[in-house]
JSON list of C-alpha atoms in Angstrom, two decimals:
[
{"chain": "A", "resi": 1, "resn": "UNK", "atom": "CA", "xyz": [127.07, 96.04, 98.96]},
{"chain": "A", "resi": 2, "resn": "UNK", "atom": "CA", "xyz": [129.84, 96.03, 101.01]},
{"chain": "A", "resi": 3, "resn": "UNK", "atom": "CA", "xyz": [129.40, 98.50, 104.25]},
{"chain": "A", "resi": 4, "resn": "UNK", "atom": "CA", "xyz": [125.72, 97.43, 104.59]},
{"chain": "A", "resi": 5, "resn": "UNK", "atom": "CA", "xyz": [124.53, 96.11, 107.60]},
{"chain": "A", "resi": 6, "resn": "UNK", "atom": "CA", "xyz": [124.42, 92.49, 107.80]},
{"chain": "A", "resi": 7, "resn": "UNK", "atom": "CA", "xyz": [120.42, 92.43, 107.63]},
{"chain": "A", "resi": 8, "resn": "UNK", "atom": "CA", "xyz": [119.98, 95.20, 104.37]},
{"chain": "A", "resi": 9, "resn": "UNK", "atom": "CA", "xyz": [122.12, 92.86, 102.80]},
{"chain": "A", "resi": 10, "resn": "UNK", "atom": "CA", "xyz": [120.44, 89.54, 103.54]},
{"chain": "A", "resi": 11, "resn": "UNK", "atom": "CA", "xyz": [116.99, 90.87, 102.89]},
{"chain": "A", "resi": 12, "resn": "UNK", "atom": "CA", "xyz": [118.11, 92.18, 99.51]},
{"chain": "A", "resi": 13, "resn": "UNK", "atom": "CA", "xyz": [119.27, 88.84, 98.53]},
{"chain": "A", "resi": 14, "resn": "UNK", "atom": "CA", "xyz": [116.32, 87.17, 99.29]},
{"chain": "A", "resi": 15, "resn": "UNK", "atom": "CA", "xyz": [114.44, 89.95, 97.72]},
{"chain": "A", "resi": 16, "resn": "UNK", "atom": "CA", "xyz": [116.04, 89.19, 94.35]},
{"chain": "A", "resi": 17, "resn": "UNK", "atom": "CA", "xyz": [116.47, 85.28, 94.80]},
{"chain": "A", "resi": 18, "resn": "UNK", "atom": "CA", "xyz": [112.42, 85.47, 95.92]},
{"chain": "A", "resi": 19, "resn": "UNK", "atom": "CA", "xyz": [110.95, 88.15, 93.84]},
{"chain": "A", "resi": 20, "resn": "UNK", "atom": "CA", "xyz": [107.35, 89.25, 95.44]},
{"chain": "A", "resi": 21, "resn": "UNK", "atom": "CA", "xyz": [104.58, 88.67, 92.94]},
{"chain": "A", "resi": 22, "resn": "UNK", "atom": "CA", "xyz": [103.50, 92.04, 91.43]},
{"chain": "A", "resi": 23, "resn": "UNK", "atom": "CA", "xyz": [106.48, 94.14, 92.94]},
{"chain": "A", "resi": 24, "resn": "UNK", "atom": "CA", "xyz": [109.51, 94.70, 90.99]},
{"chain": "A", "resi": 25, "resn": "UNK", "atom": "CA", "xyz": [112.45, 95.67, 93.32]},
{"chain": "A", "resi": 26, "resn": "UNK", "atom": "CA", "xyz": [116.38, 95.79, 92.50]},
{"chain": "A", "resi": 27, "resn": "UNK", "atom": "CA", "xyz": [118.96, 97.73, 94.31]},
{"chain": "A", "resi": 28, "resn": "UNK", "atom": "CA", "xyz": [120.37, 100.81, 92.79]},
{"chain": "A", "resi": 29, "resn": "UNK", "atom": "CA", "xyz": [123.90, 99.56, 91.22]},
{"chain": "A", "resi": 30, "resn": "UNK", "atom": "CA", "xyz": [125.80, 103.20, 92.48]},
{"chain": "A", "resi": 31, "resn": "UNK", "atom": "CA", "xyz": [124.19, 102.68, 96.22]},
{"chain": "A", "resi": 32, "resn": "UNK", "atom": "CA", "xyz": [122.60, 99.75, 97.44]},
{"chain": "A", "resi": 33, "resn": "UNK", "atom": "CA", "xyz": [120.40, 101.83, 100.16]},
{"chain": "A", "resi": 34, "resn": "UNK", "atom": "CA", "xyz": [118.56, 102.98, 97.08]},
{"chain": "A", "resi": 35, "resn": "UNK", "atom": "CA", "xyz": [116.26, 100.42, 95.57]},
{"chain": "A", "resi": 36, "resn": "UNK", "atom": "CA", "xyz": [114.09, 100.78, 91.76]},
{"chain": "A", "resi": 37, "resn": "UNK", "atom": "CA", "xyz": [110.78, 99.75, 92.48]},
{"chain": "A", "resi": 38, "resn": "UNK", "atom": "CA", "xyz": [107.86, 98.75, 90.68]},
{"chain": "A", "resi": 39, "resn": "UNK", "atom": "CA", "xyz": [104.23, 97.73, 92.09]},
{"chain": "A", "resi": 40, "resn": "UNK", "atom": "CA", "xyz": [101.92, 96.58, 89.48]},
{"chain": "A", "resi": 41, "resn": "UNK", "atom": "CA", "xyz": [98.82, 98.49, 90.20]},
{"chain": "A", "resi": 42, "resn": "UNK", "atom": "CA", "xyz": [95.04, 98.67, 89.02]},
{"chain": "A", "resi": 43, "resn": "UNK", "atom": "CA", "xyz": [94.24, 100.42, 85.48]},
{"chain": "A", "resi": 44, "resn": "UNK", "atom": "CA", "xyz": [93.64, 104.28, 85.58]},
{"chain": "A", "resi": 45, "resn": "UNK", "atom": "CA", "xyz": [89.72, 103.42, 84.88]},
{"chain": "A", "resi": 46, "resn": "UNK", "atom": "CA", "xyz": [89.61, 101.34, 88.06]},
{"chain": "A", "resi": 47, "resn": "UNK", "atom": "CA", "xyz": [91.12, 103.75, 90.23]},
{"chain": "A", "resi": 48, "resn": "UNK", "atom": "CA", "xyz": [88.63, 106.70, 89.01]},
{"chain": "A", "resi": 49, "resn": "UNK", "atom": "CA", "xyz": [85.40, 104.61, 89.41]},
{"chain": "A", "resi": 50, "resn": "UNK", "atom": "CA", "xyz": [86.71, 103.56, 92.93]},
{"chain": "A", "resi": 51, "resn": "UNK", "atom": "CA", "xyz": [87.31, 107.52, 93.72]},
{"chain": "A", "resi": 52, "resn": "UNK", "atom": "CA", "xyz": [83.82, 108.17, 92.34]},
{"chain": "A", "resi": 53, "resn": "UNK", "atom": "CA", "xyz": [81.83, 105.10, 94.22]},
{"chain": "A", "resi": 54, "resn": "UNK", "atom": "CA", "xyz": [83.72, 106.59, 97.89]},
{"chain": "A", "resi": 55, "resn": "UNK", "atom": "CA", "xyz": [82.79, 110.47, 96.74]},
{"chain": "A", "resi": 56, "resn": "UNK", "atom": "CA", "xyz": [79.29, 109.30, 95.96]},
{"chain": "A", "resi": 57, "resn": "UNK", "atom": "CA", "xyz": [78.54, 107.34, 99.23]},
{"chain": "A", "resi": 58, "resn": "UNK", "atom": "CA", "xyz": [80.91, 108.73, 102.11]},
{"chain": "A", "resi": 59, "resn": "UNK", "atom": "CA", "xyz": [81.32, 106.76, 105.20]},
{"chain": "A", "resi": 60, "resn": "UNK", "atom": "CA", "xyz": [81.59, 109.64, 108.02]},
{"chain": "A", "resi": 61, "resn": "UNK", "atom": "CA", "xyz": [82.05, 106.37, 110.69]},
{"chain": "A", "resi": 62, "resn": "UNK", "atom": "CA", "xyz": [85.56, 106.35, 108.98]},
{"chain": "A", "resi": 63, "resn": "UNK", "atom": "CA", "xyz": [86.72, 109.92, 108.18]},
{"chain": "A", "resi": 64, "resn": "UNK", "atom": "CA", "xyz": [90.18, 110.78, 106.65]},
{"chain": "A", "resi": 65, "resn": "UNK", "atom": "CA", "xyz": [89.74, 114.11, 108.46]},
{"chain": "A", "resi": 66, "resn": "UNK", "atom": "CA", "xyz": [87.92, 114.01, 111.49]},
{"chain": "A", "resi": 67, "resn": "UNK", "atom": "CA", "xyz": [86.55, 117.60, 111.58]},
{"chain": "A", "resi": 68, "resn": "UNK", "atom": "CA", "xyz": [84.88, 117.09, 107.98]},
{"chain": "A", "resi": 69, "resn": "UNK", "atom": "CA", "xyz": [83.19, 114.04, 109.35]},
{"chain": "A", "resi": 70, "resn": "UNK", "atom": "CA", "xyz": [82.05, 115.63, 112.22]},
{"chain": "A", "resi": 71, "resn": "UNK", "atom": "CA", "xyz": [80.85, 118.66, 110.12]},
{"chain": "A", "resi": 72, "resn": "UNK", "atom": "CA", "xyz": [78.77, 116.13, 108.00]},
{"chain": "A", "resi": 73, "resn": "UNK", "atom": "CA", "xyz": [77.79, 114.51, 110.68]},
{"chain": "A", "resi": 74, "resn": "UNK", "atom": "CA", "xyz": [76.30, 118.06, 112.84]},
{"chain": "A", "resi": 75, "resn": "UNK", "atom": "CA", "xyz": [74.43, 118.93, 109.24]},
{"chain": "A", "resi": 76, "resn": "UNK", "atom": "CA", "xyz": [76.76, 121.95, 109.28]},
{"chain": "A", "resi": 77, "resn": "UNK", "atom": "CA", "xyz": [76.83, 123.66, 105.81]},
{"chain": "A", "resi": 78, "resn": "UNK", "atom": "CA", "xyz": [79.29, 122.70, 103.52]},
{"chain": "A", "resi": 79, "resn": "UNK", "atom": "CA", "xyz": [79.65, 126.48, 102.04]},
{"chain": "A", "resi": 80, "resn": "UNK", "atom": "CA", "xyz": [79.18, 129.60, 103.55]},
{"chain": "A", "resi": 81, "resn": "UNK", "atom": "CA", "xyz": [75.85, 131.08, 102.56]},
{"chain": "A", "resi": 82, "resn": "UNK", "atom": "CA", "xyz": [76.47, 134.60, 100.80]}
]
């Protein structure tokens, strides 16, 4: 680690003496600014009924994209008629 800042180094030794619970991080052994990391994360089948339960019931009060929230929101069309 040598030629690290002061603080890079500090925080990666605490990192690895006080591991976070559910987050796997060591520094990369050919460059120290790199670091292998690992979050523990819900199963696949959680993640895909949480996608389907936002799709189903969208909140426009808290848009990703303002201008499709405001296009719900007017009653605008979501397709182009033919």
């Amino acid at each position: 680690m040598a030629g690290l800042p002061r603080r890079i180094i500090k925080e990666t030794q605490c990192l690895l003496a006080e591991p976070v619970p559910g987050i796997k991080a060591e520094p990369d052994v050919s460059n120290a600014r790199y670091f292998h990391v690992v979050i523990a994360g819900p199963q696949i089948c959680t993640v895909l009924l949480s996608t389907q339960a936002l799709l189903s019931a969208p909140n426009p009060d808290d848009p990703l994209a303002d201008d499709v929230a405001k296009q719900r929101s007017s009653g605008s069309p979501t397709k182009p008629k033919p």
